[in-house]
Amino acid sequence: MTTDSYTALAFYVIAGLMVVGALGIVLLPRVVHAALAMVFVFFLISGIYVLLGADFIAATQIIIYVGAITVLFLFAIMLTNRSYAPDSNPANSQWMAATGVAVLTFGSLAALVSQANIPQSSDVSAGLGDVTLALGQLLMGPYIIPFEIAGVLLLAAMIGAIVIAKES
Amino acid sequence: MPITLTHYLVLSALIFSIGLFGVLAKRNVVAILMCVEVMMNAVNIALVAISHYRLVPAGNLVSGLNGQVLTLFVITVSAAEASVALAIILAIYRGRRTVNVDEVNLMKW
């Protein structure tokens, strides 16, 4: 097998498992299980990033989503009531309309991207040097203002979360 | 058949649509928030894929990485959003003893 077919195999395995996991998030009856399915999906998305040569983003995905955000969600689930009840992840009365909207959205998006003529560079894997180094130089160079604003945003979110969640 | 940009974009659209279904159809607000996170991740897949497949070939790595930088900012914003939203959920639960969105109808006309 060539490298191309290995990549194709990895892509199809990851994509299939990811769709199963995403369906698990919306269909599993217990909200704790839905959160665990979400962890599964986040892991697989990090695998997609590795396939795309984005090593740093893959590591960031694991640390922030699988590590931090998942713990946050599990805390929120455990702190609210009946988190392990068999009906803790119910659908509302509009689930049929929601199905229609989701199917239509996927249909139009898929039709759009399959018909779009996106110019691609032919040699996509060559010349991919130290991506992490280049990312750091970008963040400290042309993107320094958004980078600093992101820091301020995180501080504001932290203070806001403490103020909102504090018992008055 | 080699994997092309279209494959990644269709996968992204599929995950996005599943997340959209969850946002519209779930009753538990924590589940809705999880589906919002899944939608953001679907967009991130599209960003990284486009950034990868449109790398400028002449050794110009930097201009091919703008999508990855944008993905980093999306991850940052979604972390901030998740922490504030979960704090709001806890505040709602403390006051109303429920996390179901159809029972939190104080602002419904």
PDB file of C-alpha atoms in Angstrom:
ATOM      1  CA  MET A   1       0.000   0.000   0.000  1.00  0.00           C
ATOM      2  CA  THR A   2       1.162   3.488  -0.757  1.00  0.00           C
ATOM      3  CA  THR A   3       1.152   6.440   1.609  1.00  0.00           C
ATOM      4  CA  ASP A   4      -1.941   7.758  -0.134  1.00  0.00           C
ATOM      5  CA  SER A   5      -3.963   4.663   0.593  1.00  0.00           C
ATOM      6  CA  TYR A   6      -2.801   4.611   4.215  1.00  0.00           C
ATOM      7  CA  THR A   7      -3.969   8.206   4.523  1.00  0.00           C
ATOM      8  CA  ALA A   8      -7.272   7.303   2.907  1.00  0.00           C
ATOM      9  CA  LEU A   9      -7.726   4.337   5.267  1.00  0.00           C
ATOM     10  CA  ALA A  10      -6.962   6.496   8.314  1.00  0.00           C
ATOM     11  CA  PHE A  11      -9.316   9.220   7.099  1.00  0.00           C
ATOM     12  CA  TYR A  12     -12.242   6.862   6.528  1.00  0.00           C
ATOM     13  CA  VAL A  13     -11.763   5.083   9.863  1.00  0.00           C
ATOM     14  CA  ILE A  14     -11.539   8.377  11.767  1.00  0.00           C
ATOM     15  CA  ALA A  15     -14.442   9.929   9.866  1.00  0.00           C
ATOM     16  CA  GLY A  16     -16.703   6.923  10.396  1.00  0.00           C
ATOM     17  CA  LEU A  17     -15.976   6.718  14.106  1.00  0.00           C
ATOM     18  CA  MET A  18     -16.421  10.473  14.423  1.00  0.00           C
ATOM     19  CA  VAL A  19     -19.884  10.406  12.856  1.00  0.00           C
ATOM     20  CA  VAL A  20     -20.860   7.550  15.183  1.00  0.00           C
ATOM     21  CA  GLY A  21     -19.591   9.532  18.179  1.00  0.00           C
ATOM     22  CA  ALA A  22     -21.382  12.705  17.102  1.00  0.00           C
ATOM     23  CA  LEU A  23     -24.626  10.773  16.688  1.00  0.00           C
ATOM     24  CA  GLY A  24     -23.999   9.367  20.170  1.00  0.00           C
ATOM     25  CA  ILE A  25     -23.875  12.890  21.581  1.00  0.00           C
ATOM     26  CA  VAL A  26     -27.315  13.725  20.247  1.00  0.00           C
ATOM     27  CA  LEU A  27     -28.961  10.314  20.653  1.00  0.00           C
ATOM     28  CA  LEU A  28     -27.667   8.751  23.907  1.00  0.00           C
ATOM     29  CA  PRO A  29     -30.318   8.928  26.633  1.00  0.00           C
ATOM     30  CA  ARG A  30     -27.975   9.777  29.517  1.00  0.00           C
ATOM     31  CA  VAL A  31     -26.233  13.130  29.410  1.00  0.00           C
ATOM     32  CA  VAL A  32     -23.089  11.718  31.069  1.00  0.00           C
ATOM     33  CA  HIS A  33     -22.732   9.236  28.205  1.00  0.00           C
ATOM     34  CA  ALA A  34     -23.254  12.062  25.731  1.00  0.00           C
ATOM     35  CA  ALA A  35     -20.365  13.935  27.377  1.00  0.00           C
ATOM     36  CA  LEU A  36     -18.146  10.847  27.042  1.00  0.00           C
ATOM     37  CA  ALA A  37     -19.124  10.562  23.365  1.00  0.00           C
ATOM     38  CA  MET A  38     -18.093  14.202  23.037  1.00  0.00           C
ATOM     39  CA  VAL A  39     -14.635  13.331  24.427  1.00  0.00           C
ATOM     40  CA  PHE A  40     -14.405  10.573  21.803  1.00  0.00           C
ATOM     41  CA  VAL A  41     -15.267  13.006  19.004  1.00  0.00           C
ATOM     42  CA  PHE A  42     -12.706  15.549  20.239  1.00  0.00           C
ATOM     43  CA  PHE A  43      -9.993  12.860  20.261  1.00  0.00           C
ATOM     44  CA  LEU A  44     -10.829  11.862  16.681  1.00  0.00           C
ATOM     45  CA  ILE A  45     -10.783  15.496  15.542  1.00  0.00           C
ATOM     46  CA  SER A  46      -7.250  15.704  16.877  1.00  0.00           C
ATOM     47  CA  GLY A  47      -6.465  12.690  14.669  1.00  0.00           C
ATOM     48  CA  ILE A  48      -7.825  14.615  11.678  1.00  0.00           C
ATOM     49  CA  TYR A  49      -5.483  17.490  12.547  1.00  0.00           C
ATOM     50  CA  VAL A  50      -2.534  15.075  12.567  1.00  0.00           C
ATOM     51  CA  LEU A  51      -3.587  13.826   9.119  1.00  0.00           C
ATOM     52  CA  LEU A  52      -3.603  17.446   7.957  1.00  0.00           C
ATOM     53  CA  GLY A  53      -0.088  18.089   9.283  1.00  0.00           C
ATOM     54  CA  ALA A  54      -1.251  20.452  12.032  1.00  0.00           C
ATOM     55  CA  ASP A  55       0.695  18.962  14.944  1.00  0.00           C
ATOM     56  CA  PHE A  56       0.426  21.945  17.272  1.00  0.00           C
ATOM     57  CA  ILE A  57      -3.329  22.281  16.768  1.00  0.00           C
ATOM     58  CA  ALA A  58      -3.702  18.546  17.470  1.00  0.00           C
ATOM     59  CA  ALA A  59      -1.862  18.871  20.786  1.00  0.00           C
ATOM     60  CA  THR A  60      -3.869  21.986  21.647  1.00  0.00           C
ATOM     61  CA  GLN A  61      -7.074  20.114  20.853  1.00  0.00           C
ATOM     62  CA  ILE A  62      -6.147  17.316  23.269  1.00  0.00           C
ATOM     63  CA  ILE A  63      -5.094  19.673  26.069  1.00  0.00           C
ATOM     64  CA  ILE A  64      -7.928  22.186  25.847  1.00  0.00           C
ATOM     65  CA  TYR A  65     -10.925  20.172  24.648  1.00  0.00           C
ATOM     66  CA  VAL A  66     -10.213  16.666  25.925  1.00  0.00           C
ATOM     67  CA  GLY A  67      -8.555  17.970  29.072  1.00  0.00           C
ATOM     68  CA  ALA A  68     -10.095  21.225  30.202  1.00  0.00           C
ATOM     69  CA  ILE A  69     -13.492  21.674  28.555  1.00  0.00           C
ATOM     70  CA  THR A  70     -14.522  18.071  29.218  1.00  0.00           C
ATOM     71  CA  VAL A  71     -13.808  18.454  32.945  1.00  0.00           C
ATOM     72  CA  LEU A  72     -15.846  21.666  32.890  1.00  0.00           C
ATOM     73  CA  PHE A  73     -18.776  19.873  31.249  1.00  0.00           C
ATOM     74  CA  LEU A  74     -18.615  16.918  33.625  1.00  0.00           C
ATOM     75  CA  PHE A  75     -18.649  19.328  36.582  1.00  0.00           C
ATOM     76  CA  ALA A  76     -21.691  21.093  35.149  1.00  0.00           C
ATOM     77  CA  ILE A  77     -23.452  17.765  34.616  1.00  0.00           C
ATOM     78  CA  MET A  78     -22.672  16.497  38.101  1.00  0.00           C
ATOM     79  CA  LEU A  79     -23.717  19.774  39.753  1.00  0.00           C
ATOM     80  CA  THR A  80     -27.141  19.794  38.113  1.00  0.00           C
ATOM     81  CA  ASN A  81     -29.848  17.333  38.964  1.00  0.00           C
ATOM     82  CA  ARG A  82     -30.564  13.772  37.875  1.00  0.00           C
ATOM     83  CA  SER A  83     -27.461  13.608  35.744  1.00  0.00           C
ATOM     84  CA  TYR A  84     -27.548   9.823  35.483  1.00  0.00           C
ATOM     85  CA  ALA A  85     -31.276   9.460  34.932  1.00  0.00           C
ATOM     86  CA  PRO A  86     -32.189   7.503  31.768  1.00  0.00           C
ATOM     87  CA  ASP A  87     -34.063  10.534  30.459  1.00  0.00           C
ATOM     88  CA  SER A  88     -31.509  13.213  31.283  1.00  0.00           C
ATOM     89  CA  ASN A  89     -30.748  13.959  27.622  1.00  0.00           C
ATOM     90  CA  PRO A  90     -34.246  14.241  26.132  1.00  0.00           C
ATOM     91  CA  ALA A  91     -35.332  15.679  22.821  1.00  0.00           C
ATOM     92  CA  ASN A  92     -37.776  18.560  22.834  1.00  0.00           C
ATOM     93  CA  SER A  93     -41.055  18.738  20.948  1.00  0.00           C
ATOM     94  CA  GLN A  94     -39.415  20.221  17.833  1.00  0.00           C
ATOM     95  CA  TRP A  95     -37.084  17.328  17.043  1.00  0.00           C
ATOM     96  CA  MET A  96     -38.741  16.546  13.723  1.00  0.00           C
ATOM     97  CA  ALA A  97     -38.340  20.112  12.481  1.00  0.00           C
ATOM     98  CA  ALA A  98     -34.769  20.044  13.796  1.00  0.00           C
ATOM     99  CA  THR A  99     -34.072  16.889  11.788  1.00  0.00           C
ATOM    100  CA  GLY A 100     -35.381  18.579   8.659  1.00  0.00           C
ATOM    101  CA  VAL A 101     -33.257  21.666   9.226  1.00  0.00           C
ATOM    102  CA  ALA A 102     -30.128  19.592   9.900  1.00  0.00           C
ATOM    103  CA  VAL A 103     -30.629  17.401   6.813  1.00  0.00           C
ATOM    104  CA  LEU A 104     -31.249  20.448   4.628  1.00  0.00           C
ATOM    105  CA  THR A 105     -28.168  22.176   6.022  1.00  0.00           C
ATOM    106  CA  PHE A 106     -25.995  19.157   5.347  1.00  0.00           C
ATOM    107  CA  GLY A 107     -27.445  18.729   1.865  1.00  0.00           C
ATOM    108  CA  SER A 108     -26.829  22.314   0.856  1.00  0.00           C
ATOM    109  CA  LEU A 109     -23.345  22.446   2.401  1.00  0.00           C
ATOM    110  CA  ALA A 110     -22.324  19.139   0.784  1.00  0.00           C
ATOM    111  CA  ALA A 111     -23.685  20.199  -2.601  1.00  0.00           C
ATOM    112  CA  LEU A 112     -21.844  23.491  -2.263  1.00  0.00           C
ATOM    113  CA  VAL A 113     -18.433  22.032  -1.399  1.00  0.00           C
ATOM    114  CA  SER A 114     -18.657  19.204  -3.922  1.00  0.00           C
ATOM    115  CA  GLN A 115     -19.419  21.619  -6.760  1.00  0.00           C
ATOM    116  CA  ALA A 116     -17.070  24.387  -5.709  1.00  0.00           C
ATOM    117  CA  ASN A 117     -13.955  24.601  -7.830  1.00  0.00           C
ATOM    118  CA  ILE A 118     -11.362  25.351  -5.187  1.00  0.00           C
ATOM    119  CA  PRO A 119      -7.892  25.956  -6.585  1.00  0.00           C
ATOM    120  CA  GLN A 120      -5.461  23.668  -4.778  1.00  0.00           C
ATOM    121  CA  SER A 121      -1.732  23.674  -4.761  1.00  0.00           C
ATOM    122  CA  SER A 122      -0.671  20.385  -6.294  1.00  0.00           C
ATOM    123  CA  ASP A 123       2.114  19.482  -3.886  1.00  0.00           C
ATOM    124  CA  VAL A 124       0.452  19.789  -0.527  1.00  0.00           C
ATOM    125  CA  SER A 125       2.776  17.800   1.707  1.00  0.00           C
ATOM    126  CA  ALA A 126       6.170  18.982   0.515  1.00  0.00           C
ATOM    127  CA  GLY A 127       7.900  21.920   2.118  1.00  0.00           C
ATOM    128  CA  LEU A 128       5.952  21.562   5.328  1.00  0.00           C
ATOM    129  CA  GLY A 129       8.725  22.513   7.699  1.00  0.00           C
ATOM    130  CA  ASP A 130       8.474  23.273  11.379  1.00  0.00           C
ATOM    131  CA  VAL A 131       4.816  24.235  11.626  1.00  0.00           C
ATOM    132  CA  THR A 132       4.999  24.978  15.343  1.00  0.00           C
ATOM    133  CA  LEU A 133       7.911  27.362  14.866  1.00  0.00           C
ATOM    134  CA  ALA A 134       6.110  29.172  12.058  1.00  0.00           C
ATOM    135  CA  LEU A 135       2.912  29.365  14.131  1.00  0.00           C
ATOM    136  CA  GLY A 136       4.818  30.902  17.012  1.00  0.00           C
ATOM    137  CA  GLN A 137       6.426  33.434  14.722  1.00  0.00           C
ATOM    138  CA  LEU A 138       3.031  34.293  13.252  1.00  0.00           C
ATOM    139  CA  LEU A 139       1.427  34.707  16.688  1.00  0.00           C
ATOM    140  CA  MET A 140       4.278  36.872  17.931  1.00  0.00           C
ATOM    141  CA  GLY A 141       4.550  38.793  14.683  1.00  0.00           C
ATOM    142  CA  PRO A 142       1.594  39.844  12.509  1.00  0.00           C
ATOM    143  CA  TYR A 143      -1.005  38.427  14.922  1.00  0.00           C
ATOM    144  CA  ILE A 144       0.375  39.948  18.128  1.00  0.00           C
ATOM    145  CA  ILE A 145      -2.659  42.228  18.692  1.00  0.00           C
ATOM    146  CA  PRO A 146      -5.300  39.443  18.415  1.00  0.00           C
ATOM    147  CA  PHE A 147      -3.040  37.251  20.559  1.00  0.00           C
ATOM    148  CA  GLU A 148      -2.968  39.807  23.376  1.00  0.00           C
ATOM    149  CA  ILE A 149      -6.708  40.449  23.030  1.00  0.00           C
ATOM    150  CA  ALA A 150      -7.293  36.703  23.386  1.00  0.00           C
ATOM    151  CA  GLY A 151      -5.424  36.823  26.685  1.00  0.00           C
ATOM    152  CA  VAL A 152      -7.606  39.688  27.911  1.00  0.00           C
ATOM    153  CA  LEU A 153     -10.692  37.783  26.730  1.00  0.00           C
ATOM    154  CA  LEU A 154      -9.707  34.719  28.760  1.00  0.00           C
ATOM    155  CA  LEU A 155      -9.150  36.885  31.850  1.00  0.00           C
ATOM    156  CA  ALA A 156     -12.547  38.544  31.366  1.00  0.00           C
ATOM    157  CA  ALA A 157     -14.224  35.153  30.910  1.00  0.00           C
ATOM    158  CA  MET A 158     -12.565  33.805  34.053  1.00  0.00           C
ATOM    159  CA  ILE A 159     -13.667  36.760  36.174  1.00  0.00           C
ATOM    160  CA  GLY A 160     -17.132  36.675  34.631  1.00  0.00           C
ATOM    161  CA  ALA A 161     -17.550  32.958  35.315  1.00  0.00           C
ATOM    162  CA  ILE A 162     -16.497  33.406  38.953  1.00  0.00           C
ATOM    163  CA  VAL A 163     -18.872  36.353  39.448  1.00  0.00           C
ATOM    164  CA  ILE A 164     -21.828  34.598  37.795  1.00  0.00           C
ATOM    165  CA  ALA A 165     -21.368  31.248  39.526  1.00  0.00           C
ATOM    166  CA  LYS A 166     -20.637  32.702  42.968  1.00  0.00           C
ATOM    167  CA  GLU A 167     -23.332  32.253  45.572  1.00  0.00           C
ATOM    168  CA  SER A 168     -24.475  35.735  46.433  1.00  0.00           C
TER     169      SER A 168
ATOM    170  CA  MET B   1      -8.714   7.551  -4.614  1.00  0.00           C
ATOM    171  CA  PRO B   2      -6.640  10.088  -2.691  1.00  0.00           C
ATOM    172  CA  ILE B   3      -8.240  12.130   0.018  1.00  0.00           C
ATOM    173  CA  THR B   4      -8.947  15.628  -1.212  1.00  0.00           C
ATOM    174  CA  LEU B   5     -10.067  18.857   0.376  1.00  0.00           C
ATOM    175  CA  THR B   6     -13.659  17.983  -0.520  1.00  0.00           C
ATOM    176  CA  HIS B   7     -13.555  14.918   1.745  1.00  0.00           C
ATOM    177  CA  TYR B   8     -12.588  17.009   4.736  1.00  0.00           C
ATOM    178  CA  LEU B   9     -15.161  19.682   3.933  1.00  0.00           C
ATOM    179  CA  VAL B  10     -17.965  17.107   3.606  1.00  0.00           C
ATOM    180  CA  LEU B  11     -16.930  15.540   6.932  1.00  0.00           C
ATOM    181  CA  SER B  12     -16.951  19.007   8.473  1.00  0.00           C
ATOM    182  CA  ALA B  13     -20.417  19.709   7.063  1.00  0.00           C
ATOM    183  CA  LEU B  14     -21.709  16.378   8.398  1.00  0.00           C
ATOM    184  CA  ILE B  15     -20.408  16.966  11.927  1.00  0.00           C
ATOM    185  CA  PHE B  16     -21.716  20.540  11.797  1.00  0.00           C
ATOM    186  CA  SER B  17     -25.195  19.336  10.793  1.00  0.00           C
ATOM    187  CA  ILE B  18     -25.283  16.753  13.584  1.00  0.00           C
ATOM    188  CA  GLY B  19     -24.318  19.477  16.047  1.00  0.00           C
ATOM    189  CA  LEU B  20     -27.004  21.755  14.605  1.00  0.00           C
ATOM    190  CA  PHE B  21     -29.599  19.019  15.097  1.00  0.00           C
ATOM    191  CA  GLY B  22     -28.510  18.685  18.724  1.00  0.00           C
ATOM    192  CA  VAL B  23     -28.703  22.424  19.336  1.00  0.00           C
ATOM    193  CA  LEU B  24     -32.224  22.570  17.914  1.00  0.00           C
ATOM    194  CA  ALA B  25     -33.614  19.333  19.331  1.00  0.00           C
ATOM    195  CA  LYS B  26     -32.142  18.922  22.816  1.00  0.00           C
ATOM    196  CA  ARG B  27     -33.893  19.935  25.987  1.00  0.00           C
ATOM    197  CA  ASN B  28     -31.008  19.747  28.464  1.00  0.00           C
ATOM    198  CA  VAL B  29     -29.015  22.971  28.223  1.00  0.00           C
ATOM    199  CA  VAL B  30     -25.722  21.186  28.949  1.00  0.00           C
ATOM    200  CA  ALA B  31     -26.364  18.942  25.945  1.00  0.00           C
ATOM    201  CA  ILE B  32     -27.106  22.020  23.820  1.00  0.00           C
ATOM    202  CA  LEU B  33     -23.781  23.523  24.866  1.00  0.00           C
ATOM    203  CA  MET B  34     -21.968  20.289  24.006  1.00  0.00           C
ATOM    204  CA  CYS B  35     -23.501  20.403  20.537  1.00  0.00           C
ATOM    205  CA  VAL B  36     -22.356  24.022  20.122  1.00  0.00           C
ATOM    206  CA  GLU B  37     -18.822  22.884  20.918  1.00  0.00           C
ATOM    207  CA  VAL B  38     -19.123  20.117  18.316  1.00  0.00           C
ATOM    208  CA  MET B  39     -20.239  22.688  15.721  1.00  0.00           C
ATOM    209  CA  MET B  40     -17.203  24.846  16.520  1.00  0.00           C
ATOM    210  CA  ASN B  41     -14.935  21.825  16.109  1.00  0.00           C
ATOM    211  CA  ALA B  42     -16.506  21.082  12.734  1.00  0.00           C
ATOM    212  CA  VAL B  43     -15.656  24.609  11.607  1.00  0.00           C
ATOM    213  CA  ASN B  44     -12.114  24.118  12.899  1.00  0.00           C
ATOM    214  CA  ILE B  45     -11.743  20.997  10.734  1.00  0.00           C
ATOM    215  CA  ALA B  46     -12.736  23.043   7.690  1.00  0.00           C
ATOM    216  CA  LEU B  47     -10.301  25.831   8.602  1.00  0.00           C
ATOM    217  CA  VAL B  48      -7.326  23.518   9.095  1.00  0.00           C
ATOM    218  CA  ALA B  49      -8.145  21.519   5.952  1.00  0.00           C
ATOM    219  CA  ILE B  50      -8.368  24.616   3.773  1.00  0.00           C
ATOM    220  CA  SER B  51      -5.182  25.952   5.324  1.00  0.00           C
ATOM    221  CA  HIS B  52      -3.437  22.640   4.559  1.00  0.00           C
ATOM    222  CA  TYR B  53      -4.614  22.171   0.998  1.00  0.00           C
ATOM    223  CA  ARG B  54      -3.940  25.731  -0.071  1.00  0.00           C
ATOM    224  CA  LEU B  55      -0.382  25.908   1.161  1.00  0.00           C
ATOM    225  CA  VAL B  56       1.567  28.200  -1.083  1.00  0.00           C
ATOM    226  CA  PRO B  57       3.976  25.819  -2.829  1.00  0.00           C
ATOM    227  CA  ALA B  58       7.033  28.041  -3.102  1.00  0.00           C
ATOM    228  CA  GLY B  59       8.240  27.341   0.412  1.00  0.00           C
ATOM    229  CA  ASN B  60       6.082  30.131   1.807  1.00  0.00           C
ATOM    230  CA  LEU B  61       4.947  28.327   4.920  1.00  0.00           C
ATOM    231  CA  VAL B  62       3.656  31.392   6.742  1.00  0.00           C
ATOM    232  CA  SER B  63       0.902  32.370   4.351  1.00  0.00           C
ATOM    233  CA  GLY B  64      -0.360  28.778   4.428  1.00  0.00           C
ATOM    234  CA  LEU B  65      -0.784  28.840   8.190  1.00  0.00           C
ATOM    235  CA  ASN B  66      -3.333  31.626   8.559  1.00  0.00           C
ATOM    236  CA  GLY B  67      -6.114  29.064   8.914  1.00  0.00           C
ATOM    237  CA  GLN B  68      -4.304  27.334  11.763  1.00  0.00           C
ATOM    238  CA  VAL B  69      -3.833  30.655  13.567  1.00  0.00           C
ATOM    239  CA  LEU B  70      -7.543  31.342  13.171  1.00  0.00           C
ATOM    240  CA  THR B  71      -8.259  27.867  14.575  1.00  0.00           C
ATOM    241  CA  LEU B  72      -6.195  28.695  17.656  1.00  0.00           C
ATOM    242  CA  PHE B  73      -8.282  31.828  18.209  1.00  0.00           C
ATOM    243  CA  VAL B  74     -11.515  29.846  17.748  1.00  0.00           C
ATOM    244  CA  ILE B  75     -10.341  27.359  20.384  1.00  0.00           C
ATOM    245  CA  THR B  76      -9.554  30.238  22.753  1.00  0.00           C
ATOM    246  CA  VAL B  77     -12.928  31.882  22.262  1.00  0.00           C
ATOM    247  CA  SER B  78     -14.801  28.600  22.648  1.00  0.00           C
ATOM    248  CA  ALA B  79     -12.987  27.880  25.930  1.00  0.00           C
ATOM    249  CA  ALA B  80     -14.012  31.298  27.235  1.00  0.00           C
ATOM    250  CA  GLU B  81     -17.564  30.775  25.978  1.00  0.00           C
ATOM    251  CA  ALA B  82     -17.845  27.347  27.620  1.00  0.00           C
ATOM    252  CA  SER B  83     -16.697  28.593  31.021  1.00  0.00           C
ATOM    253  CA  VAL B  84     -19.103  31.532  31.063  1.00  0.00           C
ATOM    254  CA  ALA B  85     -21.994  29.445  29.730  1.00  0.00           C
ATOM    255  CA  LEU B  86     -21.507  26.734  32.342  1.00  0.00           C
ATOM    256  CA  ALA B  87     -21.411  29.405  35.069  1.00  0.00           C
ATOM    257  CA  ILE B  88     -24.721  30.732  33.726  1.00  0.00           C
ATOM    258  CA  ILE B  89     -26.138  27.179  33.762  1.00  0.00           C
ATOM    259  CA  LEU B  90     -25.165  26.775  37.410  1.00  0.00           C
ATOM    260  CA  ALA B  91     -26.742  30.132  38.258  1.00  0.00           C
ATOM    261  CA  ILE B  92     -29.974  29.135  36.476  1.00  0.00           C
ATOM    262  CA  TYR B  93     -30.017  25.767  38.216  1.00  0.00           C
ATOM    263  CA  ARG B  94     -29.513  27.400  41.588  1.00  0.00           C
ATOM    264  CA  GLY B  95     -32.455  29.712  41.052  1.00  0.00           C
ATOM    265  CA  ARG B  96     -34.920  27.499  39.186  1.00  0.00           C
ATOM    266  CA  ARG B  97     -33.904  23.895  39.980  1.00  0.00           C
ATOM    267  CA  THR B  98     -34.004  22.871  36.323  1.00  0.00           C
ATOM    268  CA  VAL B  99     -31.685  22.766  33.326  1.00  0.00           C
ATOM    269  CA  ASN B 100     -34.362  22.167  30.709  1.00  0.00           C
ATOM    270  CA  VAL B 101     -34.602  25.061  28.291  1.00  0.00           C
ATOM    271  CA  ASP B 102     -38.365  24.736  27.830  1.00  0.00           C
ATOM    272  CA  GLU B 103     -38.895  25.284  31.568  1.00  0.00           C
ATOM    273  CA  VAL B 104     -36.696  28.394  31.651  1.00  0.00           C
ATOM    274  CA  ASN B 105     -39.220  30.685  29.990  1.00  0.00           C
ATOM    275  CA  LEU B 106     -38.938  33.813  32.106  1.00  0.00           C
ATOM    276  CA  MET B 107     -38.218  35.993  29.062  1.00  0.00           C
ATOM    277  CA  LYS B 108     -40.796  34.347  26.820  1.00  0.00           C
ATOM    278  CA  TRP B 109     -43.481  36.771  25.820  1.00  0.00           C
TER     279      TRP B 109
END
